[in-house]
Amino acid sequence: MINSEFTVVETKQETHDVESIKLYLGNKFDFKPGQYMIMELDVEDAENGNTRPLSIASSPTEDFLLFSTKISQSFFKQKLDSLKAGDRVKLKGPMGVFVLKEDAKEIVFLGGGIGITPFRSMIKYATDKKLQIKMTLIYSNRAKKDIVYFDDFNEMERQNPNFKMVNTLTDDTTDWKGKTGRISEAMIKEFSSEKTLFYICGPPGMVDALSNLLKSMNVPQQDIRIEKFAGY
Ligand SMILES: Cc1cc2nc3c(=O)[nH]c(=O)nc-3n(C[C@H](O)[C@H](O)[C@H](O)COP(=O)(O)OP(=O)(O)OC[C@H]3O[C@@H](n4cnc5c(N)ncnc54)[C@H](O)[C@@H]3O)c2cc1C
């Protein structure tokens, strides 16, 4: 467990409402793909405080730390949105057990919106380490403009024949030739088998709905791993 300051090297507007910050990883520390850290920023917010748990979106195989957040009106997010290269942020962690099972045979990742962050870390790690896991990401968003890391996942698909990204859009499907609607039983069946391990991440309502759907499809509890992004 570390508790120290890191320097921002780059910020990036990932989508219209998602901001990424890349931090310099001088003193490497161990973390597992999928874990999160507690970020502390210099803000006064008596109601919601100056810390938030944020998943590490980079892989331990990369030489930087990446966090991506959906920007809201909260003091914390407004401060995060204003960060620039050279600024410092405090991080505590890593924490969490929502981590990649490195010896899994088949994984289906079910994600919604900003709930994609731990999956970027896991899929990038499996790709860089050439792990022999058949992986499918089923990623649900309202519109094409909401898809986070589209280019990153395209590149991982190119590098890793065992990985496939499947996007589904629920609202604005103008000029969209891919899947539409919420993640459904039919979509899950299309990309899974009896051997599949499922990971679900997103807002609590979505995680509950998908985990209930999997249970209704007789997927054993031990094959369902979840991370709820409380606060959405
Ligand atoms: C393990 C974990 C990993 C996460 N990773 C990410 C990430 O990678 N990217 C990202 O954008 N977000 C992530 N989140 C969510 C993030 O921590 C914030 O809660 C969220 O971004 C909302 O923050 P905010 O400042 O916009 O709103 P807030 O000021 O926090 O307010 C939003 C509303 O939610 C309520 N709320 C806040 N926190 C909680 C809580 N823990 N439980 C119940 N209610 C709460 C507040 O009281 C308020 O009503 C993660 C959460 C968890 C638990």
mmCIF file of C-alpha atoms and ligand atoms in Angstrom:
data_model
loop_
_atom_site.group_PDB
_atom_site.id
_atom_site.type_symbol
_atom_site.label_atom_id
_atom_site.label_comp_id
_atom_site.label_asym_id
_atom_site.label_seq_id
_atom_site.Cartn_x
_atom_site.Cartn_y
_atom_site.Cartn_z
ATOM 1 C CA MET A 1 0.000 0.000 0.000
ATOM 2 C CA ILE A 2 1.373 3.388 -0.965
ATOM 3 C CA ASN A 3 0.208 6.839 0.080
ATOM 4 C CA SER A 4 2.044 9.449 -1.925
ATOM 5 C CA GLU A 5 1.980 12.256 -4.467
ATOM 6 C CA PHE A 6 2.184 11.813 -8.219
ATOM 7 C CA THR A 7 2.788 14.343 -10.991
ATOM 8 C CA VAL A 8 0.377 14.840 -13.879
ATOM 9 C CA VAL A 9 2.194 14.395 -17.201
ATOM 10 C CA GLU A 10 -0.752 14.750 -19.548
ATOM 11 C CA THR A 11 -4.483 15.340 -19.572
ATOM 12 C CA LYS A 12 -6.807 14.224 -22.341
ATOM 13 C CA GLN A 13 -10.420 14.890 -23.172
ATOM 14 C CA GLU A 14 -11.395 11.256 -23.783
ATOM 15 C CA THR A 15 -15.010 11.954 -24.829
ATOM 16 C CA HIS A 16 -17.355 14.952 -24.500
ATOM 17 C CA ASP A 17 -17.760 14.255 -20.734
ATOM 18 C CA VAL A 18 -14.864 11.964 -19.793
ATOM 19 C CA GLU A 19 -11.466 13.348 -18.834
ATOM 20 C CA SER A 20 -8.281 11.296 -18.474
ATOM 21 C CA ILE A 21 -5.198 12.118 -16.489
ATOM 22 C CA LYS A 22 -1.896 10.400 -16.980
ATOM 23 C CA LEU A 23 0.480 10.388 -14.018
ATOM 24 C CA TYR A 24 4.220 9.903 -13.986
ATOM 25 C CA LEU A 25 5.077 6.507 -12.511
ATOM 26 C CA GLY A 26 8.538 7.247 -11.151
ATOM 27 C CA ASN A 27 8.646 4.817 -8.267
ATOM 28 C CA LYS A 28 6.847 1.779 -9.628
ATOM 29 C CA PHE A 29 4.578 -0.004 -7.183
ATOM 30 C CA ASP A 30 2.757 -3.298 -7.571
ATOM 31 C CA PHE A 31 -0.884 -3.392 -8.513
ATOM 32 C CA LYS A 32 -3.132 -5.887 -10.214
ATOM 33 C CA PRO A 33 -5.125 -5.051 -13.344
ATOM 34 C CA GLY A 34 -8.608 -4.003 -12.166
ATOM 35 C CA GLN A 35 -7.646 -2.502 -8.806
ATOM 36 C CA TYR A 36 -8.525 1.030 -7.724
ATOM 37 C CA MET A 37 -6.937 3.832 -5.695
ATOM 38 C CA ILE A 38 -8.238 6.619 -3.516
ATOM 39 C CA MET A 39 -7.459 9.962 -5.138
ATOM 40 C CA GLU A 40 -7.283 13.069 -2.983
ATOM 41 C CA LEU A 41 -7.485 16.565 -4.451
ATOM 42 C CA ASP A 42 -7.083 19.949 -2.838
ATOM 43 C CA VAL A 43 -10.797 20.884 -2.597
ATOM 44 C CA GLU A 44 -13.169 21.935 0.166
ATOM 45 C CA ASP A 45 -16.389 19.931 -0.065
ATOM 46 C CA ALA A 46 -18.011 19.529 3.343
ATOM 47 C CA GLU A 47 -20.733 17.262 1.957
ATOM 48 C CA ASN A 48 -18.907 14.815 -0.328
ATOM 49 C CA GLY A 49 -15.283 15.256 0.748
ATOM 50 C CA ASN A 50 -12.041 15.583 -1.195
ATOM 51 C CA THR A 51 -11.419 11.929 -2.065
ATOM 52 C CA ARG A 52 -12.930 9.460 -4.570
ATOM 53 C CA PRO A 53 -12.160 5.823 -5.337
ATOM 54 C CA LEU A 54 -11.005 5.595 -8.967
ATOM 55 C CA SER A 55 -10.061 2.473 -10.905
ATOM 56 C CA ILE A 56 -6.591 2.362 -12.414
ATOM 57 C CA ALA A 57 -7.249 2.328 -16.162
ATOM 58 C CA SER A 58 -3.626 1.655 -17.151
ATOM 59 C CA SER A 59 -2.066 -1.784 -17.083
ATOM 60 C CA PRO A 60 0.913 -2.695 -14.854
ATOM 61 C CA THR A 61 2.733 -3.248 -18.172
ATOM 62 C CA GLU A 62 2.523 0.489 -18.992
ATOM 63 C CA ASP A 63 4.952 3.085 -17.671
ATOM 64 C CA PHE A 64 2.311 5.581 -16.497
ATOM 65 C CA LEU A 65 -0.809 5.593 -14.322
ATOM 66 C CA LEU A 66 -4.079 6.427 -16.068
ATOM 67 C CA PHE A 67 -7.365 7.518 -14.486
ATOM 68 C CA SER A 68 -10.482 8.482 -16.418
ATOM 69 C CA THR A 69 -13.535 10.062 -14.880
ATOM 70 C CA LYS A 70 -16.906 11.290 -15.918
ATOM 71 C CA ILE A 71 -16.932 15.015 -15.273
ATOM 72 C CA SER A 72 -19.787 16.270 -13.084
ATOM 73 C CA GLN A 73 -20.486 19.540 -11.294
ATOM 74 C CA SER A 74 -18.974 18.261 -8.014
ATOM 75 C CA PHE A 75 -16.056 20.250 -6.558
ATOM 76 C CA PHE A 76 -13.861 17.171 -6.856
ATOM 77 C CA LYS A 77 -14.588 16.615 -10.557
ATOM 78 C CA GLN A 78 -14.296 20.301 -11.407
ATOM 79 C CA LYS A 79 -10.858 20.337 -9.772
ATOM 80 C CA LEU A 80 -9.869 17.167 -11.613
ATOM 81 C CA ASP A 81 -11.024 18.675 -14.881
ATOM 82 C CA SER A 82 -8.809 21.725 -14.282
ATOM 83 C CA LEU A 83 -5.605 19.743 -13.622
ATOM 84 C CA LYS A 84 -2.708 20.316 -15.984
ATOM 85 C CA ALA A 85 0.749 18.880 -16.590
ATOM 86 C CA GLY A 86 3.000 19.457 -13.584
ATOM 87 C CA ASP A 87 0.182 19.467 -11.002
ATOM 88 C CA ARG A 88 0.338 16.952 -8.158
ATOM 89 C CA VAL A 89 -2.336 14.545 -6.875
ATOM 90 C CA LYS A 90 -2.346 12.278 -3.837
ATOM 91 C CA LEU A 91 -3.051 8.564 -4.236
ATOM 92 C CA LYS A 92 -3.588 5.823 -1.675
ATOM 93 C CA GLY A 93 -3.773 2.128 -2.560
ATOM 94 C CA PRO A 94 -3.971 -0.031 -4.572
ATOM 95 C CA MET A 95 -7.139 -1.679 -3.288
ATOM 96 C CA GLY A 96 -9.841 -4.083 -4.420
ATOM 97 C CA VAL A 97 -10.349 -7.678 -5.445
ATOM 98 C CA PHE A 98 -11.960 -7.018 -8.854
ATOM 99 C CA VAL A 99 -8.862 -8.270 -10.635
ATOM 100 C CA LEU A 100 -8.056 -10.282 -13.730
ATOM 101 C CA LYS A 101 -8.004 -14.063 -13.271
ATOM 102 C CA GLU A 102 -4.853 -14.669 -15.262
ATOM 103 C CA ASP A 103 -5.429 -18.387 -15.771
ATOM 104 C CA ALA A 104 -9.054 -18.026 -16.961
ATOM 105 C CA LYS A 105 -9.908 -19.637 -20.313
ATOM 106 C CA GLU A 106 -12.750 -17.339 -21.428
ATOM 107 C CA ILE A 107 -13.872 -13.985 -20.084
ATOM 108 C CA VAL A 108 -16.796 -11.794 -21.083
ATOM 109 C CA PHE A 109 -16.561 -8.239 -19.767
ATOM 110 C CA LEU A 110 -19.894 -6.408 -19.445
ATOM 111 C CA GLY A 111 -19.443 -2.663 -19.092
ATOM 112 C CA GLY A 112 -21.457 0.513 -19.216
ATOM 113 C CA GLY A 113 -20.227 4.099 -19.626
ATOM 114 C CA ILE A 114 -17.303 4.990 -17.377
ATOM 115 C CA GLY A 115 -17.441 1.446 -15.917
ATOM 116 C CA ILE A 116 -14.930 0.591 -18.630
ATOM 117 C CA THR A 117 -11.847 1.781 -16.701
ATOM 118 C CA PRO A 118 -10.829 -1.488 -14.951
ATOM 119 C CA PHE A 119 -11.445 -3.399 -18.205
ATOM 120 C CA ARG A 120 -8.929 -1.255 -20.087
ATOM 121 C CA SER A 121 -6.333 -2.267 -17.496
ATOM 122 C CA MET A 122 -7.210 -5.976 -17.624
ATOM 123 C CA ILE A 123 -7.469 -6.293 -21.421
ATOM 124 C CA LYS A 124 -4.291 -4.280 -22.028
ATOM 125 C CA TYR A 125 -2.457 -6.448 -19.485
ATOM 126 C CA ALA A 126 -3.678 -9.728 -21.028
ATOM 127 C CA THR A 127 -2.694 -8.413 -24.468
ATOM 128 C CA ASP A 128 0.788 -7.229 -23.446
ATOM 129 C CA LYS A 129 1.470 -10.442 -21.496
ATOM 130 C CA LYS A 130 0.088 -12.557 -24.361
ATOM 131 C CA LEU A 131 -2.161 -14.442 -21.943
ATOM 132 C CA GLN A 132 -4.181 -17.164 -23.642
ATOM 133 C CA ILE A 133 -7.591 -15.892 -22.493
ATOM 134 C CA LYS A 134 -10.420 -15.608 -25.009
ATOM 135 C CA MET A 135 -11.869 -12.188 -24.136
ATOM 136 C CA THR A 136 -14.979 -10.377 -25.319
ATOM 137 C CA LEU A 137 -15.889 -6.881 -24.191
ATOM 138 C CA ILE A 138 -19.597 -6.061 -24.486
ATOM 139 C CA TYR A 139 -19.745 -2.322 -23.924
ATOM 140 C CA SER A 140 -22.997 -0.406 -23.626
ATOM 141 C CA ASN A 141 -23.322 3.350 -24.152
ATOM 142 C CA ARG A 142 -26.072 5.788 -25.065
ATOM 143 C CA ALA A 143 -24.392 7.075 -28.213
ATOM 144 C CA LYS A 144 -21.242 6.607 -30.265
ATOM 145 C CA LYS A 145 -19.790 9.797 -28.805
ATOM 146 C CA ASP A 146 -19.887 8.181 -25.321
ATOM 147 C CA ILE A 147 -17.612 5.235 -26.166
ATOM 148 C CA VAL A 148 -14.429 5.591 -24.100
ATOM 149 C CA TYR A 149 -11.055 4.184 -25.321
ATOM 150 C CA PHE A 150 -12.461 3.207 -28.735
ATOM 151 C CA ASP A 151 -9.041 3.597 -30.396
ATOM 152 C CA ASP A 152 -7.202 1.816 -27.567
ATOM 153 C CA PHE A 153 -9.474 -1.223 -27.816
ATOM 154 C CA ASN A 154 -9.223 -1.226 -31.609
ATOM 155 C CA GLU A 155 -5.451 -1.391 -31.269
ATOM 156 C CA MET A 156 -5.709 -4.216 -28.701
ATOM 157 C CA GLU A 157 -7.996 -6.128 -31.089
ATOM 158 C CA ARG A 158 -5.366 -5.717 -33.783
ATOM 159 C CA GLN A 159 -2.598 -7.006 -31.511
ATOM 160 C CA ASN A 160 -4.547 -9.765 -29.784
ATOM 161 C CA PRO A 161 -6.469 -12.325 -31.884
ATOM 162 C CA ASN A 162 -8.110 -13.548 -28.654
ATOM 163 C CA PHE A 163 -9.848 -10.227 -27.982
ATOM 164 C CA LYS A 164 -13.043 -8.842 -29.480
ATOM 165 C CA MET A 165 -14.858 -5.585 -28.727
ATOM 166 C CA VAL A 166 -18.642 -5.462 -29.175
ATOM 167 C CA ASN A 167 -20.313 -2.074 -28.756
ATOM 168 C CA THR A 168 -24.028 -1.610 -28.243
ATOM 169 C CA LEU A 169 -25.849 1.719 -28.294
ATOM 170 C CA THR A 170 -29.077 2.343 -26.386
ATOM 171 C CA ASP A 171 -30.226 5.813 -27.530
ATOM 172 C CA ASP A 172 -28.707 7.532 -30.536
ATOM 173 C CA THR A 173 -28.182 4.898 -33.247
ATOM 174 C CA THR A 174 -27.931 7.304 -36.195
ATOM 175 C CA ASP A 175 -25.518 5.871 -38.805
ATOM 176 C CA TRP A 176 -24.743 2.944 -36.464
ATOM 177 C CA LYS A 177 -24.384 -0.516 -37.969
ATOM 178 C CA GLY A 178 -23.487 -2.353 -34.735
ATOM 179 C CA LYS A 179 -25.649 -3.731 -31.952
ATOM 180 C CA THR A 180 -28.391 -1.674 -30.358
ATOM 181 C CA GLY A 181 -30.267 -1.752 -27.063
ATOM 182 C CA ARG A 182 -29.177 -2.734 -23.575
ATOM 183 C CA ILE A 183 -26.924 -5.751 -23.020
ATOM 184 C CA SER A 184 -29.333 -8.671 -23.438
ATOM 185 C CA GLU A 185 -29.485 -12.405 -22.870
ATOM 186 C CA ALA A 186 -29.134 -12.965 -26.628
ATOM 187 C CA MET A 187 -25.957 -10.853 -26.784
ATOM 188 C CA ILE A 188 -24.452 -12.648 -23.804
ATOM 189 C CA LYS A 189 -25.284 -16.071 -25.286
ATOM 190 C CA GLU A 190 -23.723 -15.113 -28.598
ATOM 191 C CA PHE A 191 -20.315 -14.510 -27.013
ATOM 192 C CA SER A 192 -20.181 -16.918 -24.052
ATOM 193 C CA SER A 193 -20.064 -20.614 -23.271
ATOM 194 C CA GLU A 194 -20.361 -22.790 -20.157
ATOM 195 C CA LYS A 195 -16.700 -21.999 -19.403
ATOM 196 C CA THR A 196 -17.094 -18.211 -19.392
ATOM 197 C CA LEU A 197 -16.144 -16.075 -16.417
ATOM 198 C CA PHE A 198 -18.116 -12.798 -16.330
ATOM 199 C CA TYR A 199 -16.934 -9.404 -15.094
ATOM 200 C CA ILE A 200 -19.492 -6.604 -14.714
ATOM 201 C CA CYS A 201 -18.681 -2.956 -13.987
ATOM 202 C CA GLY A 202 -20.747 0.223 -14.081
ATOM 203 C CA PRO A 203 -23.342 2.120 -12.083
ATOM 204 C CA PRO A 204 -24.914 0.013 -9.271
ATOM 205 C CA GLY A 205 -28.301 -0.290 -11.031
ATOM 206 C CA MET A 206 -26.722 -1.683 -14.172
ATOM 207 C CA VAL A 207 -24.456 -4.090 -12.290
ATOM 208 C CA ASP A 208 -27.435 -5.470 -10.305
ATOM 209 C CA ALA A 209 -29.572 -5.841 -13.441
ATOM 210 C CA LEU A 210 -26.842 -7.696 -15.363
ATOM 211 C CA SER A 211 -25.871 -9.922 -12.492
ATOM 212 C CA ASN A 212 -29.561 -10.874 -12.017
ATOM 213 C CA LEU A 213 -29.793 -11.568 -15.750
ATOM 214 C CA LEU A 214 -26.765 -13.895 -15.578
ATOM 215 C CA LYS A 215 -28.227 -15.700 -12.541
ATOM 216 C CA SER A 216 -31.522 -16.163 -14.406
ATOM 217 C CA MET A 217 -29.436 -17.760 -17.182
ATOM 218 C CA ASN A 218 -28.079 -20.228 -14.580
ATOM 219 C CA VAL A 219 -24.557 -18.792 -14.542
ATOM 220 C CA PRO A 220 -23.037 -19.936 -11.215
ATOM 221 C CA GLN A 221 -22.408 -17.166 -8.662
ATOM 222 C CA GLN A 222 -18.669 -17.936 -8.582
ATOM 223 C CA ASP A 223 -18.423 -17.144 -12.300
ATOM 224 C CA ILE A 224 -19.748 -13.589 -11.829
ATOM 225 C CA ARG A 225 -17.406 -10.846 -10.600
ATOM 226 C CA ILE A 226 -18.744 -7.363 -10.028
ATOM 227 C CA GLU A 227 -17.553 -3.817 -9.300
ATOM 228 C CA LYS A 228 -20.157 -1.149 -8.529
ATOM 229 C CA PHE A 229 -19.212 2.463 -9.223
ATOM 230 C CA ALA A 230 -21.120 3.934 -6.266
ATOM 231 C CA GLY A 231 -21.814 7.641 -6.793
ATOM 232 C CA TYR A 232 -23.544 7.271 -10.184
HETATM 233 C C1 LIG B 1 -14.266 0.873 -6.677
HETATM 234 C C2 LIG B 1 -14.712 2.121 -7.396
HETATM 235 C C3 LIG B 1 -14.045 2.517 -8.542
HETATM 236 C C4 LIG B 1 -14.475 3.663 -9.238
HETATM 237 N N1 LIG B 1 -13.802 4.014 -10.367
HETATM 238 C C5 LIG B 1 -14.218 5.100 -11.068
HETATM 239 C C6 LIG B 1 -13.563 5.506 -12.274
HETATM 240 O O1 LIG B 1 -12.610 4.856 -12.746
HETATM 241 N N2 LIG B 1 -14.012 6.609 -12.910
HETATM 242 C C7 LIG B 1 -15.073 7.349 -12.415
HETATM 243 O O2 LIG B 1 -15.442 8.361 -13.045
HETATM 244 N N3 LIG B 1 -15.709 6.990 -11.292
HETATM 245 C C8 LIG B 1 -15.311 5.903 -10.596
HETATM 246 N N4 LIG B 1 -15.954 5.568 -9.431
HETATM 247 C C9 LIG B 1 -17.011 6.456 -8.925
HETATM 248 C C10 LIG B 1 -16.369 7.678 -8.236
HETATM 249 O O3 LIG B 1 -15.651 7.290 -7.078
HETATM 250 C C11 LIG B 1 -17.413 8.730 -7.777
HETATM 251 O O4 LIG B 1 -18.247 8.218 -6.798
HETATM 252 C C12 LIG B 1 -18.262 9.203 -8.903
HETATM 253 O O5 LIG B 1 -17.397 9.578 -9.955
HETATM 254 C C13 LIG B 1 -19.152 10.376 -8.482
HETATM 255 O O6 LIG B 1 -18.340 11.427 -8.049
HETATM 256 P P1 LIG B 1 -18.760 12.950 -8.221
HETATM 257 O O7 LIG B 1 -17.696 13.754 -7.587
HETATM 258 O O8 LIG B 1 -19.091 13.206 -9.651
HETATM 259 O O9 LIG B 1 -20.111 13.079 -7.461
HETATM 260 P P2 LIG B 1 -20.305 13.165 -5.849
HETATM 261 O O10 LIG B 1 -19.941 14.524 -5.335
HETATM 262 O O11 LIG B 1 -19.558 12.044 -5.214
HETATM 263 O O12 LIG B 1 -21.863 13.016 -5.739
HETATM 264 C C14 LIG B 1 -22.661 12.046 -6.442
HETATM 265 C C15 LIG B 1 -23.805 11.544 -5.562
HETATM 266 O O13 LIG B 1 -23.479 10.203 -5.170
HETATM 267 C C16 LIG B 1 -23.364 10.106 -3.764
HETATM 268 N N5 LIG B 1 -22.200 9.269 -3.497
HETATM 269 C C17 LIG B 1 -20.919 9.586 -3.696
HETATM 270 N N6 LIG B 1 -20.112 8.568 -3.379
HETATM 271 C C18 LIG B 1 -20.922 7.578 -2.948
HETATM 272 C C19 LIG B 1 -20.684 6.269 -2.460
HETATM 273 N N7 LIG B 1 -19.441 5.768 -2.356
HETATM 274 N N8 LIG B 1 -21.763 5.524 -2.114
HETATM 275 C C20 LIG B 1 -23.007 6.014 -2.233
HETATM 276 N N9 LIG B 1 -23.279 7.245 -2.691
HETATM 277 C C21 LIG B 1 -22.251 8.016 -3.038
HETATM 278 C C22 LIG B 1 -23.195 11.508 -3.256
HETATM 279 O O14 LIG B 1 -23.661 11.636 -1.929
HETATM 280 C C23 LIG B 1 -24.030 12.316 -4.259
HETATM 281 O O15 LIG B 1 -25.387 12.251 -3.951
HETATM 282 C C24 LIG B 1 -15.566 4.425 -8.742
HETATM 283 C C25 LIG B 1 -16.225 4.025 -7.573
HETATM 284 C C26 LIG B 1 -15.832 2.894 -6.911
HETATM 285 C C27 LIG B 1 -16.564 2.476 -5.662
#
